[in-house]
C-alpha cells in the first residue's frame, strides 16, 4: 500500500491446526510465524488505520486512497453455479467497485458494521445505506452480505456477555439488511477468549435464529481463523445455524512475524511451518463440510527489512502490507524488480537490495501462485474461494481474468 499500516497492540487468540482431530493441540509449535500474544490480522490493522476517519461519502475515500478509476477490460464469463466466488469490499476502498467483474462473483460482503461492544449498536456502518455497490452487484446476480466485525479480547468479552447488547445488534442488523434487501451477514469476531467460547456459540445460534425468523432466505456466514489457537469454534453445535464458512486463509506471516515468509503457504513445510492445507484439514476434522467452506486468499503482501537476502531470514523490522495494485505499479512495472517463486509454499516474492547490509523481502500472491491454489481448491471440491480484499488490484485485470479462467461456467463446462 502507498501508506503504511500502523503497528498496534492486540490479542487475537488461535489454536493450532492439525490433521489429526485427536491431537488438535500437538502442532502449536509447528506454527513458526504466529504466536498468541503478538498476532494481529491484516483486517484488524486496516480497521485501526482507518477507523478514525469520519468520512460521509465514497468520494472522500477515493481522494484519500488516490483511487483513479483506471478502466480495465475483463474476460467475459459468469461464475459456475457449483462454485461460490466471494469477496469483501472494504469501505476504505471507496468506489473501486466500479471496476469489479460482478458476473464472476457469487457473493460479496460489505465491510463492515463496526460493533460498539457496550451497546450492540454500531460505531459506524460507513456507506452501507447509500453505496451504489449493492445495486451494481444485484444487477449481475451477485448476492450481497453485510459484515459485522468486533476486534480484541476485551471488546468480545464485553459484548458476548451482555444479552441486551446482543439483542440490539440483532435488531439493528435486521433493519439494515431489510433496508438494502441484502442476503445475509458475515460474522468476523477476532480475539474471542477461550473463556467466552460458550457465549460466542450462544450468540451465533441467537443471531441465526432471529434473522432467519425475519427472513428464512437470509444466509448466516462465519469467518474462521487460519489458526484457531483457542479452539473457540464449536462446529458440531453451530453448524446447523451456519450456511457457509469463510476461512481467513492468510496472515500465516505478517507484522507479528520474527522471520520473513509467505502470507499464505499452501502446504506444511519445515521452513515455513503450517499452511493452508493444514488449516483446511483441521476444520474438516472439526466437522466443516467442504461444500460449506469458502477459502479466502489475500490480494495483498507482507514486506520486511532483513540483513540477508535468503527467504525465511530474520526480520529486523516489518514495513507494510502492500496491496496487489501497489506491488504491480511500483516494484514490478516501475522498478522492474524480477518476481521469484517459492514452490514449497506456492508463493511469489521479491527481494530488494537497499544497501550492502539492508534488504527488503516482499511475499505476495499473483497469477502463478493463485492459479496453483485455485487448482488445489477445485481438486479438493471445496465450496468456493474468497478474496480479501476486492479493489486491492484496482486497475489491473489479470486476477479477475484468472478467476474467470478457473471458475466460470464457460471455461469449466463438462
mmCIF file of C-alpha atoms in Angstrom:
data_model
loop_
_atom_site.group_PDB
_atom_site.id
_atom_site.type_symbol
_atom_site.label_atom_id
_atom_site.label_comp_id
_atom_site.label_asym_id
_atom_site.label_seq_id
_atom_site.Cartn_x
_atom_site.Cartn_y
_atom_site.Cartn_z
ATOM 1 C CA UNK A 1 0.000 0.000 0.000
ATOM 2 C CA UNK A 2 1.078 3.596 -0.525
ATOM 3 C CA UNK A 3 0.677 4.276 3.162
ATOM 4 C CA UNK A 4 1.939 2.052 5.913
ATOM 5 C CA UNK A 5 -0.374 0.208 8.194
ATOM 6 C CA UNK A 6 0.082 1.307 11.772
ATOM 7 C CA UNK A 7 1.655 -1.113 14.227
ATOM 8 C CA UNK A 8 -0.656 -1.630 17.165
ATOM 9 C CA UNK A 9 -1.102 -3.919 20.110
ATOM 10 C CA UNK A 10 -3.813 -6.543 20.088
ATOM 11 C CA UNK A 11 -4.720 -10.021 21.182
ATOM 12 C CA UNK A 12 -6.230 -12.464 18.750
ATOM 13 C CA UNK A 13 -6.011 -15.976 20.158
ATOM 14 C CA UNK A 14 -5.916 -19.041 17.950
ATOM 15 C CA UNK A 15 -5.377 -22.779 18.422
ATOM 16 C CA UNK A 16 -3.137 -24.796 16.107
ATOM 17 C CA UNK A 17 -4.350 -26.590 13.005
ATOM 18 C CA UNK A 18 -3.766 -30.328 12.884
ATOM 19 C CA UNK A 19 -4.952 -33.001 10.531
ATOM 20 C CA UNK A 20 -5.465 -35.366 13.466
ATOM 21 C CA UNK A 21 -8.589 -34.346 15.398
ATOM 22 C CA UNK A 22 -7.489 -36.425 18.379
ATOM 23 C CA UNK A 23 -4.387 -34.296 18.877
ATOM 24 C CA UNK A 24 -5.541 -30.816 17.948
ATOM 25 C CA UNK A 25 -3.088 -29.172 20.350
ATOM 26 C CA UNK A 26 0.021 -31.040 19.233
ATOM 27 C CA UNK A 27 1.038 -28.841 16.303
ATOM 28 C CA UNK A 28 1.112 -25.453 18.019
ATOM 29 C CA UNK A 29 4.902 -25.429 17.858
ATOM 30 C CA UNK A 30 4.764 -26.007 14.107
ATOM 31 C CA UNK A 31 3.291 -22.553 13.545
ATOM 32 C CA UNK A 32 6.543 -20.678 13.167
ATOM 33 C CA UNK A 33 5.209 -17.230 12.412
ATOM 34 C CA UNK A 34 2.209 -16.972 14.707
ATOM 35 C CA UNK A 35 2.019 -16.566 18.454
ATOM 36 C CA UNK A 36 -0.961 -15.852 20.663
ATOM 37 C CA UNK A 37 0.474 -12.689 22.193
ATOM 38 C CA UNK A 38 1.674 -10.692 19.179
ATOM 39 C CA UNK A 39 -0.592 -11.916 16.368
ATOM 40 C CA UNK A 40 -2.770 -9.350 14.669
ATOM 41 C CA UNK A 41 -4.564 -9.798 11.376
ATOM 42 C CA UNK A 42 -4.315 -7.510 8.373
ATOM 43 C CA UNK A 43 -8.070 -6.970 8.731
ATOM 44 C CA UNK A 44 -7.559 -5.665 12.256
ATOM 45 C CA UNK A 45 -4.650 -3.478 11.148
ATOM 46 C CA UNK A 46 -6.692 -1.941 8.345
ATOM 47 C CA UNK A 47 -9.513 -1.258 10.783
ATOM 48 C CA UNK A 48 -7.126 0.524 13.145
ATOM 49 C CA UNK A 49 -5.678 2.536 10.290
ATOM 50 C CA UNK A 50 -8.965 3.956 9.049
ATOM 51 C CA UNK A 51 -11.437 3.787 11.944
ATOM 52 C CA UNK A 52 -10.990 7.445 12.950
ATOM 53 C CA UNK A 53 -11.819 8.830 9.513
ATOM 54 C CA UNK A 54 -15.395 10.038 9.742
ATOM 55 C CA UNK A 55 -15.981 10.234 6.004
ATOM 56 C CA UNK A 56 -19.540 10.548 4.755
ATOM 57 C CA UNK A 57 -19.013 9.742 1.080
ATOM 58 C CA UNK A 58 -17.122 7.267 -1.090
ATOM 59 C CA UNK A 59 -15.599 10.198 -2.934
ATOM 60 C CA UNK A 60 -13.742 11.155 0.243
ATOM 61 C CA UNK A 61 -12.263 7.662 0.453
ATOM 62 C CA UNK A 62 -11.351 7.833 -3.234
ATOM 63 C CA UNK A 63 -9.463 11.057 -2.588
ATOM 64 C CA UNK A 64 -7.642 9.724 0.472
ATOM 65 C CA UNK A 65 -6.639 6.471 -1.247
ATOM 66 C CA UNK A 66 -5.934 8.194 -4.606
ATOM 67 C CA UNK A 67 -8.311 5.880 -6.429
ATOM 68 C CA UNK A 68 -8.170 6.793 -10.108
ATOM 69 C CA UNK A 69 -10.832 4.571 -11.708
ATOM 70 C CA UNK A 70 -8.499 3.468 -14.441
ATOM 71 C CA UNK A 71 -10.839 1.386 -16.586
ATOM 72 C CA UNK A 72 -9.934 -2.215 -17.305
ATOM 73 C CA UNK A 73 -11.454 -4.817 -19.607
ATOM 74 C CA UNK A 74 -12.318 -8.219 -18.170
ATOM 75 C CA UNK A 75 -12.603 -11.589 -19.841
ATOM 76 C CA UNK A 76 -16.258 -12.397 -20.289
ATOM 77 C CA UNK A 77 -17.707 -15.120 -18.133
ATOM 78 C CA UNK A 78 -20.218 -15.985 -15.459
ATOM 79 C CA UNK A 79 -19.358 -17.828 -12.272
ATOM 80 C CA UNK A 80 -20.056 -21.560 -12.399
ATOM 81 C CA UNK A 81 -23.267 -22.433 -10.484
ATOM 82 C CA UNK A 82 -21.417 -25.028 -8.385
ATOM 83 C CA UNK A 83 -18.778 -22.550 -7.159
ATOM 84 C CA UNK A 84 -19.058 -19.736 -4.618
ATOM 85 C CA UNK A 85 -16.674 -16.942 -5.508
ATOM 86 C CA UNK A 86 -16.819 -14.444 -2.687
ATOM 87 C CA UNK A 87 -15.139 -11.139 -1.877
ATOM 88 C CA UNK A 88 -15.075 -8.436 0.770
ATOM 89 C CA UNK A 89 -15.483 -4.798 -0.181
ATOM 90 C CA UNK A 90 -13.827 -2.610 2.437
ATOM 91 C CA UNK A 91 -15.420 0.805 2.972
ATOM 92 C CA UNK A 92 -11.988 2.459 2.643
ATOM 93 C CA UNK A 93 -11.738 1.184 -0.943
ATOM 94 C CA UNK A 94 -14.370 3.753 -1.854
ATOM 95 C CA UNK A 95 -15.836 3.268 -5.296
ATOM 96 C CA UNK A 96 -13.292 0.774 -6.633
ATOM 97 C CA UNK A 97 -16.315 -1.463 -7.223
ATOM 98 C CA UNK A 98 -16.843 0.400 -10.484
ATOM 99 C CA UNK A 99 -14.118 -1.912 -11.817
ATOM 100 C CA UNK A 100 -15.437 -5.161 -10.302
ATOM 101 C CA UNK A 101 -16.437 -8.020 -12.574
ATOM 102 C CA UNK A 102 -19.659 -8.800 -10.707
ATOM 103 C CA UNK A 103 -20.532 -11.586 -13.132
ATOM 104 C CA UNK A 104 -17.678 -13.595 -11.648
ATOM 105 C CA UNK A 105 -18.798 -13.100 -8.038
ATOM 106 C CA UNK A 106 -21.325 -15.398 -6.372
ATOM 107 C CA UNK A 107 -21.432 -13.016 -3.433
ATOM 108 C CA UNK A 108 -19.711 -10.120 -1.701
ATOM 109 C CA UNK A 109 -19.756 -8.692 1.795
ATOM 110 C CA UNK A 110 -19.643 -5.000 2.643
ATOM 111 C CA UNK A 111 -17.089 -4.451 5.405
ATOM 112 C CA UNK A 112 -18.400 -3.511 7.871
ATOM 113 C CA UNK A 113 -20.841 -2.945 10.722
ATOM 114 C CA UNK A 114 -18.246 -1.815 13.277
ATOM 115 C CA UNK A 115 -19.677 -3.041 16.564
ATOM 116 C CA UNK A 116 -19.967 -0.865 19.648
ATOM 117 C CA UNK A 117 -19.417 -3.678 22.186
ATOM 118 C CA UNK A 118 -21.016 -1.965 25.179
ATOM 119 C CA UNK A 119 -24.348 -1.409 23.432
ATOM 120 C CA UNK A 120 -24.521 -3.682 20.370
ATOM 121 C CA UNK A 121 -25.192 -0.677 18.162
ATOM 122 C CA UNK A 122 -22.628 0.412 15.595
ATOM 123 C CA UNK A 123 -19.756 2.850 15.800
ATOM 124 C CA UNK A 124 -20.193 3.249 12.057
ATOM 125 C CA UNK A 125 -21.661 1.422 9.084
ATOM 126 C CA UNK A 126 -19.820 3.706 6.660
ATOM 127 C CA UNK A 127 -21.720 3.971 3.339
ATOM 128 C CA UNK A 128 -23.942 0.886 3.711
ATOM 129 C CA UNK A 129 -27.137 2.911 3.394
ATOM 130 C CA UNK A 130 -26.079 4.823 0.284
ATOM 131 C CA UNK A 131 -23.463 2.900 -1.707
ATOM 132 C CA UNK A 132 -24.263 2.021 -5.309
ATOM 133 C CA UNK A 133 -22.146 -1.092 -4.867
ATOM 134 C CA UNK A 134 -25.177 -3.062 -3.704
ATOM 135 C CA UNK A 135 -27.330 -2.122 -6.692
ATOM 136 C CA UNK A 136 -24.480 -2.853 -9.121
ATOM 137 C CA UNK A 137 -23.939 -6.291 -7.590
ATOM 138 C CA UNK A 138 -27.603 -7.248 -7.632
ATOM 139 C CA UNK A 139 -27.966 -6.265 -11.278
ATOM 140 C CA UNK A 140 -25.441 -9.002 -12.115
ATOM 141 C CA UNK A 141 -26.993 -11.592 -9.799
ATOM 142 C CA UNK A 142 -24.301 -11.248 -7.124
ATOM 143 C CA UNK A 143 -25.521 -11.827 -3.553
ATOM 144 C CA UNK A 144 -24.845 -9.068 -1.008
ATOM 145 C CA UNK A 145 -23.889 -9.619 2.617
ATOM 146 C CA UNK A 146 -23.109 -7.272 5.483
ATOM 147 C CA UNK A 147 -20.024 -7.994 7.577
ATOM 148 C CA UNK A 148 -20.254 -7.403 11.323
ATOM 149 C CA UNK A 149 -16.860 -7.018 12.989
ATOM 150 C CA UNK A 150 -15.519 -6.917 16.527
ATOM 151 C CA UNK A 151 -11.816 -6.973 17.371
ATOM 152 C CA UNK A 152 -9.941 -7.818 20.560
ATOM 153 C CA UNK A 153 -10.420 -9.995 23.634
ATOM 154 C CA UNK A 154 -11.815 -7.211 25.819
ATOM 155 C CA UNK A 155 -14.333 -5.979 23.250
ATOM 156 C CA UNK A 156 -15.594 -9.501 22.612
ATOM 157 C CA UNK A 157 -15.960 -10.286 26.316
ATOM 158 C CA UNK A 158 -17.905 -7.067 26.913
ATOM 159 C CA UNK A 159 -20.289 -7.752 24.050
ATOM 160 C CA UNK A 160 -20.768 -11.504 24.287
ATOM 161 C CA UNK A 161 -21.673 -11.399 27.989
ATOM 162 C CA UNK A 162 -24.306 -8.683 27.520
ATOM 163 C CA UNK A 163 -27.684 -10.076 26.459
ATOM 164 C CA UNK A 164 -29.151 -6.627 25.848
ATOM 165 C CA UNK A 165 -26.254 -5.657 23.572
ATOM 166 C CA UNK A 166 -26.594 -8.893 21.618
ATOM 167 C CA UNK A 167 -30.292 -8.248 21.037
ATOM 168 C CA UNK A 168 -29.591 -4.663 19.998
ATOM 169 C CA UNK A 169 -27.158 -5.898 17.368
ATOM 170 C CA UNK A 170 -29.655 -8.422 16.047
ATOM 171 C CA UNK A 171 -32.423 -5.812 15.821
ATOM 172 C CA UNK A 172 -30.099 -3.303 14.172
ATOM 173 C CA UNK A 173 -28.874 -5.790 11.573
ATOM 174 C CA UNK A 174 -32.436 -6.867 10.844
ATOM 175 C CA UNK A 175 -33.342 -3.290 9.891
ATOM 176 C CA UNK A 176 -30.172 -2.669 7.889
ATOM 177 C CA UNK A 177 -30.456 -5.895 5.894
ATOM 178 C CA UNK A 178 -34.073 -5.148 5.048
ATOM 179 C CA UNK A 179 -33.167 -1.579 4.038
ATOM 180 C CA UNK A 180 -30.884 -2.803 1.245
ATOM 181 C CA UNK A 181 -32.671 -6.115 0.538
ATOM 182 C CA UNK A 182 -29.440 -7.912 1.410
ATOM 183 C CA UNK A 183 -28.897 -11.666 1.523
ATOM 184 C CA UNK A 184 -27.388 -12.090 4.978
ATOM 185 C CA UNK A 185 -24.385 -11.451 7.200
ATOM 186 C CA UNK A 186 -20.735 -12.419 7.574
ATOM 187 C CA UNK A 187 -19.564 -12.557 11.214
ATOM 188 C CA UNK A 188 -15.945 -11.533 11.825
ATOM 189 C CA UNK A 189 -15.172 -11.609 15.559
ATOM 190 C CA UNK A 190 -11.420 -11.730 16.192
ATOM 191 C CA UNK A 191 -9.802 -12.242 19.584
ATOM 192 C CA UNK A 192 -12.541 -14.224 21.320
ATOM 193 C CA UNK A 193 -11.219 -15.640 24.588
ATOM 194 C CA UNK A 194 -11.439 -19.345 25.358
ATOM 195 C CA UNK A 195 -13.476 -18.335 28.435
ATOM 196 C CA UNK A 196 -16.078 -16.830 26.106
ATOM 197 C CA UNK A 197 -16.440 -19.858 23.831
ATOM 198 C CA UNK A 198 -19.893 -20.789 25.182
ATOM 199 C CA UNK A 199 -21.079 -17.175 24.975
ATOM 200 C CA UNK A 200 -19.829 -16.982 21.383
ATOM 201 C CA UNK A 201 -21.622 -20.208 20.492
ATOM 202 C CA UNK A 202 -24.835 -18.950 22.063
ATOM 203 C CA UNK A 203 -24.566 -15.657 20.192
ATOM 204 C CA UNK A 204 -24.165 -17.395 16.817
ATOM 205 C CA UNK A 205 -27.258 -19.510 17.447
ATOM 206 C CA UNK A 206 -29.244 -16.463 18.613
ATOM 207 C CA UNK A 207 -28.405 -14.274 15.650
ATOM 208 C CA UNK A 208 -29.057 -17.065 13.156
ATOM 209 C CA UNK A 209 -32.444 -17.970 14.645
ATOM 210 C CA UNK A 210 -33.583 -14.358 14.919
ATOM 211 C CA UNK A 211 -32.551 -13.229 11.436
ATOM 212 C CA UNK A 212 -33.953 -16.337 9.769
ATOM 213 C CA UNK A 213 -37.206 -15.740 11.627
ATOM 214 C CA UNK A 214 -37.305 -12.324 9.941
ATOM 215 C CA UNK A 215 -36.440 -13.802 6.563
ATOM 216 C CA UNK A 216 -35.898 -17.556 6.023
ATOM 217 C CA UNK A 217 -33.780 -16.767 2.972
ATOM 218 C CA UNK A 218 -31.142 -14.884 4.953
ATOM 219 C CA UNK A 219 -27.785 -16.655 4.951
ATOM 220 C CA UNK A 220 -25.535 -16.623 8.019
ATOM 221 C CA UNK A 221 -21.811 -16.986 7.433
ATOM 222 C CA UNK A 222 -18.879 -17.079 9.834
ATOM 223 C CA UNK A 223 -15.208 -16.149 9.440
ATOM 224 C CA UNK A 224 -12.830 -18.898 10.596
ATOM 225 C CA UNK A 225 -9.270 -18.142 11.701
ATOM 226 C CA UNK A 226 -6.391 -19.693 9.785
ATOM 227 C CA UNK A 227 -5.002 -20.929 13.117
ATOM 228 C CA UNK A 228 -7.615 -21.351 15.862
ATOM 229 C CA UNK A 229 -5.344 -21.131 18.909
ATOM 230 C CA UNK A 230 -8.155 -21.155 21.475
ATOM 231 C CA UNK A 231 -10.490 -23.664 19.841
ATOM 232 C CA UNK A 232 -13.420 -21.256 20.053
ATOM 233 C CA UNK A 233 -15.445 -22.653 17.144
ATOM 234 C CA UNK A 234 -17.788 -25.375 18.405
ATOM 235 C CA UNK A 235 -18.553 -26.596 14.895
ATOM 236 C CA UNK A 236 -20.709 -29.527 15.979
ATOM 237 C CA UNK A 237 -23.091 -27.187 17.795
ATOM 238 C CA UNK A 238 -23.153 -24.168 15.470
ATOM 239 C CA UNK A 239 -23.064 -25.928 12.091
ATOM 240 C CA UNK A 240 -26.884 -26.253 11.739
ATOM 241 C CA UNK A 241 -27.103 -22.460 12.096
ATOM 242 C CA UNK A 242 -24.347 -21.572 9.619
ATOM 243 C CA UNK A 243 -24.982 -21.525 5.862
ATOM 244 C CA UNK A 244 -21.314 -21.210 4.913
ATOM 245 C CA UNK A 245 -17.913 -20.540 6.442
ATOM 246 C CA UNK A 246 -15.240 -18.150 5.152
ATOM 247 C CA UNK A 247 -11.732 -19.238 6.096
ATOM 248 C CA UNK A 248 -9.295 -16.353 6.510
ATOM 249 C CA UNK A 249 -6.566 -18.268 4.702
ATOM 250 C CA UNK A 250 -3.847 -15.674 5.158
ATOM 251 C CA UNK A 251 -1.657 -13.908 7.744
ATOM 252 C CA UNK A 252 0.430 -17.009 8.345
ATOM 253 C CA UNK A 253 3.222 -14.428 8.236
ATOM 254 C CA UNK A 254 2.772 -10.707 8.826
ATOM 255 C CA UNK A 255 3.600 -7.753 11.059
ATOM 256 C CA UNK A 256 3.951 -10.091 14.053
ATOM 257 C CA UNK A 257 6.499 -12.437 12.451
ATOM 258 C CA UNK A 258 10.099 -12.777 13.593
ATOM 259 C CA UNK A 259 11.146 -14.150 10.211
ATOM 260 C CA UNK A 260 10.004 -13.483 6.660
ATOM 261 C CA UNK A 261 7.598 -15.852 4.980
ATOM 262 C CA UNK A 262 4.566 -16.287 2.710
ATOM 263 C CA UNK A 263 1.254 -14.700 3.637
ATOM 264 C CA UNK A 264 -0.415 -17.945 2.507
ATOM 265 C CA UNK A 265 1.825 -21.011 2.252
ATOM 266 C CA UNK A 266 -0.096 -23.834 0.589
ATOM 267 C CA UNK A 267 1.413 -26.881 2.282
ATOM 268 C CA UNK A 268 3.166 -27.515 5.563
ATOM 269 C CA UNK A 269 6.956 -27.290 5.321
ATOM 270 C CA UNK A 270 9.981 -27.356 7.589
ATOM 271 C CA UNK A 271 10.938 -23.817 6.584
ATOM 272 C CA UNK A 272 7.547 -22.107 6.897
ATOM 273 C CA UNK A 273 5.516 -24.353 9.209
ATOM 274 C CA UNK A 274 1.783 -24.930 8.711
ATOM 275 C CA UNK A 275 -0.090 -23.712 5.667
ATOM 276 C CA UNK A 276 -3.476 -23.546 4.017
ATOM 277 C CA UNK A 277 -3.779 -27.304 3.621
ATOM 278 C CA UNK A 278 -3.267 -27.805 7.360
ATOM 279 C CA UNK A 279 -5.932 -25.233 8.206
ATOM 280 C CA UNK A 280 -8.489 -26.758 5.852
ATOM 281 C CA UNK A 281 -7.859 -30.260 7.187
ATOM 282 C CA UNK A 282 -8.183 -29.001 10.749
ATOM 283 C CA UNK A 283 -11.661 -27.611 10.107
ATOM 284 C CA UNK A 284 -12.633 -30.683 8.106
ATOM 285 C CA UNK A 285 -11.810 -32.799 11.149
ATOM 286 C CA UNK A 286 -13.830 -30.400 13.313
ATOM 287 C CA UNK A 287 -16.894 -31.083 11.147
ATOM 288 C CA UNK A 288 -16.872 -28.370 8.466
ATOM 289 C CA UNK A 289 -18.133 -29.876 5.216
ATOM 290 C CA UNK A 290 -16.183 -28.740 2.163
ATOM 291 C CA UNK A 291 -19.357 -27.737 0.316
ATOM 292 C CA UNK A 292 -19.953 -25.103 3.017
ATOM 293 C CA UNK A 293 -16.360 -23.790 3.017
ATOM 294 C CA UNK A 294 -15.048 -20.752 1.163
ATOM 295 C CA UNK A 295 -11.257 -20.403 1.315
ATOM 296 C CA UNK A 296 -10.225 -16.754 1.461
ATOM 297 C CA UNK A 297 -6.934 -15.727 -0.178
ATOM 298 C CA UNK A 298 -5.038 -12.411 0.024
ATOM 299 C CA UNK A 299 -4.751 -9.736 -2.640
ATOM 300 C CA UNK A 300 -2.054 -8.084 -0.508
ATOM 301 C CA UNK A 301 1.516 -8.894 0.511
ATOM 302 C CA UNK A 302 3.832 -8.629 3.504
ATOM 303 C CA UNK A 303 7.148 -6.781 3.420
ATOM 304 C CA UNK A 304 10.032 -6.794 5.909
ATOM 305 C CA UNK A 305 13.546 -5.389 6.294
ATOM 306 C CA UNK A 306 16.254 -8.031 6.707
ATOM 307 C CA UNK A 307 20.041 -8.306 6.799
ATOM 308 C CA UNK A 308 20.075 -11.331 4.494
ATOM 309 C CA UNK A 309 18.503 -11.952 1.087
ATOM 310 C CA UNK A 310 17.537 -15.591 1.730
ATOM 311 C CA UNK A 311 13.809 -16.121 2.273
ATOM 312 C CA UNK A 312 12.891 -17.077 5.804
ATOM 313 C CA UNK A 313 15.560 -14.718 7.153
ATOM 314 C CA UNK A 314 15.238 -12.966 10.498
ATOM 315 C CA UNK A 315 13.182 -9.799 10.081
ATOM 316 C CA UNK A 316 14.749 -6.668 11.531
ATOM 317 C CA UNK A 317 11.585 -4.643 11.002
ATOM 318 C CA UNK A 318 8.157 -5.020 9.393
ATOM 319 C CA UNK A 319 7.478 -2.491 6.641
ATOM 320 C CA UNK A 320 3.900 -2.803 5.382
ATOM 321 C CA UNK A 321 1.102 -4.845 3.836
ATOM 322 C CA UNK A 322 1.091 -3.501 0.251
ATOM 323 C CA UNK A 323 -1.930 -4.271 -1.899
ATOM 324 C CA UNK A 324 -1.503 -6.059 -5.222
ATOM 325 C CA UNK A 325 -2.002 -2.824 -7.167
ATOM 326 C CA UNK A 326 0.894 -1.129 -5.370
ATOM 327 C CA UNK A 327 3.182 -4.134 -5.821
ATOM 328 C CA UNK A 328 2.489 -4.198 -9.561
ATOM 329 C CA UNK A 329 2.692 -0.461 -10.027
ATOM 330 C CA UNK A 330 5.858 0.255 -8.041
ATOM 331 C CA UNK A 331 8.019 -2.841 -7.856
ATOM 332 C CA UNK A 332 7.148 -4.789 -10.997
ATOM 333 C CA UNK A 333 6.148 -2.177 -13.582
ATOM 334 C CA UNK A 334 8.217 0.843 -12.479
ATOM 335 C CA UNK A 335 11.333 -0.610 -10.795
ATOM 336 C CA UNK A 336 11.314 -3.778 -12.940
ATOM 337 C CA UNK A 337 12.273 -5.962 -9.983
ATOM 338 C CA UNK A 338 12.077 -9.636 -11.001
ATOM 339 C CA UNK A 339 9.422 -11.763 -9.348
ATOM 340 C CA UNK A 340 10.675 -15.025 -7.876
ATOM 341 C CA UNK A 341 8.681 -18.090 -6.854
ATOM 342 C CA UNK A 342 8.927 -20.491 -3.940
ATOM 343 C CA UNK A 343 7.495 -23.872 -4.984
ATOM 344 C CA UNK A 344 7.331 -25.222 -1.413
ATOM 345 C CA UNK A 345 4.782 -22.619 -0.339
ATOM 346 C CA UNK A 346 3.444 -21.871 -3.841
ATOM 347 C CA UNK A 347 4.091 -18.177 -3.176
ATOM 348 C CA UNK A 348 5.665 -15.353 -5.157
ATOM 349 C CA UNK A 349 8.199 -12.969 -3.682
ATOM 350 C CA UNK A 350 10.535 -10.081 -4.440
ATOM 351 C CA UNK A 351 13.956 -9.308 -2.960
ATOM 352 C CA UNK A 352 15.030 -5.649 -2.921
ATOM 353 C CA UNK A 353 18.576 -4.622 -2.040
ATOM 354 C CA UNK A 354 18.570 -1.240 -0.288
ATOM 355 C CA UNK A 355 22.263 -1.220 0.640
ATOM 356 C CA UNK A 356 25.138 -3.589 1.352
ATOM 357 C CA UNK A 357 23.607 -4.734 4.609
ATOM 358 C CA UNK A 358 19.896 -3.997 4.189
ATOM 359 C CA UNK A 359 17.385 -5.968 2.151
ATOM 360 C CA UNK A 360 13.638 -5.976 1.808
ATOM 361 C CA UNK A 361 11.632 -9.146 1.279
ATOM 362 C CA UNK A 362 8.089 -8.987 -0.042
ATOM 363 C CA UNK A 363 5.814 -12.042 -0.274
ATOM 364 C CA UNK A 364 2.534 -11.838 -2.190
ATOM 365 C CA UNK A 365 0.056 -13.693 -4.409
ATOM 366 C CA UNK A 366 -0.051 -13.314 -8.177
ATOM 367 C CA UNK A 367 -1.458 -15.215 -11.157
ATOM 368 C CA UNK A 368 1.073 -18.039 -10.786
ATOM 369 C CA UNK A 369 0.588 -18.633 -7.060
ATOM 370 C CA UNK A 370 -3.168 -18.127 -7.089
ATOM 371 C CA UNK A 371 -3.544 -20.482 -10.047
ATOM 372 C CA UNK A 372 -1.943 -23.287 -8.034
ATOM 373 C CA UNK A 373 -4.122 -22.566 -5.009
ATOM 374 C CA UNK A 374 -7.284 -22.312 -7.102
ATOM 375 C CA UNK A 375 -6.485 -25.684 -8.676
ATOM 376 C CA UNK A 376 -5.981 -27.140 -5.210
ATOM 377 C CA UNK A 377 -9.371 -25.775 -4.078
ATOM 378 C CA UNK A 378 -11.045 -27.267 -7.165
ATOM 379 C CA UNK A 379 -9.331 -30.651 -6.886
ATOM 380 C CA UNK A 380 -10.468 -30.962 -3.260
ATOM 381 C CA UNK A 381 -14.030 -29.970 -4.200
ATOM 382 C CA UNK A 382 -14.055 -27.114 -1.707
ATOM 383 C CA UNK A 383 -17.148 -24.914 -1.964
ATOM 384 C CA UNK A 384 -15.507 -21.718 -3.113
ATOM 385 C CA UNK A 385 -12.779 -19.116 -2.989
ATOM 386 C CA UNK A 386 -12.725 -15.749 -1.211
ATOM 387 C CA UNK A 387 -10.884 -12.502 -1.937
ATOM 388 C CA UNK A 388 -9.502 -10.194 0.750
ATOM 389 C CA UNK A 389 -9.998 -7.679 -0.460
ATOM 390 C CA UNK A 390 -11.848 -6.610 -3.578
ATOM 391 C CA UNK A 391 -10.300 -3.490 -5.086
ATOM 392 C CA UNK A 392 -6.763 -4.257 -3.921
ATOM 393 C CA UNK A 393 -5.990 -4.999 -7.578
ATOM 394 C CA UNK A 394 -7.757 -1.913 -8.949
ATOM 395 C CA UNK A 395 -6.555 -1.002 -12.424
ATOM 396 C CA UNK A 396 -5.203 -4.470 -13.254
ATOM 397 C CA UNK A 397 -7.347 -7.158 -14.932
ATOM 398 C CA UNK A 398 -5.202 -10.298 -14.548
ATOM 399 C CA UNK A 399 -6.569 -11.537 -11.218
ATOM 400 C CA UNK A 400 -10.154 -11.122 -12.410
ATOM 401 C CA UNK A 401 -9.257 -12.915 -15.634
ATOM 402 C CA UNK A 402 -7.711 -15.783 -13.664
ATOM 403 C CA UNK A 403 -10.925 -16.061 -11.663
ATOM 404 C CA UNK A 404 -12.824 -16.353 -14.956
ATOM 405 C CA UNK A 405 -10.396 -18.953 -16.287
ATOM 406 C CA UNK A 406 -10.705 -21.130 -13.187
ATOM 407 C CA UNK A 407 -14.295 -20.677 -12.082
ATOM 408 C CA UNK A 408 -16.544 -19.519 -14.938
ATOM 409 C CA UNK A 409 -19.190 -21.843 -16.334
ATOM 410 C CA UNK A 410 -17.920 -21.132 -19.863
ATOM 411 C CA UNK A 411 -14.390 -22.310 -19.055
ATOM 412 C CA UNK A 412 -15.452 -25.191 -16.801
ATOM 413 C CA UNK A 413 -18.286 -26.790 -18.762
ATOM 414 C CA UNK A 414 -18.486 -30.614 -18.552
#
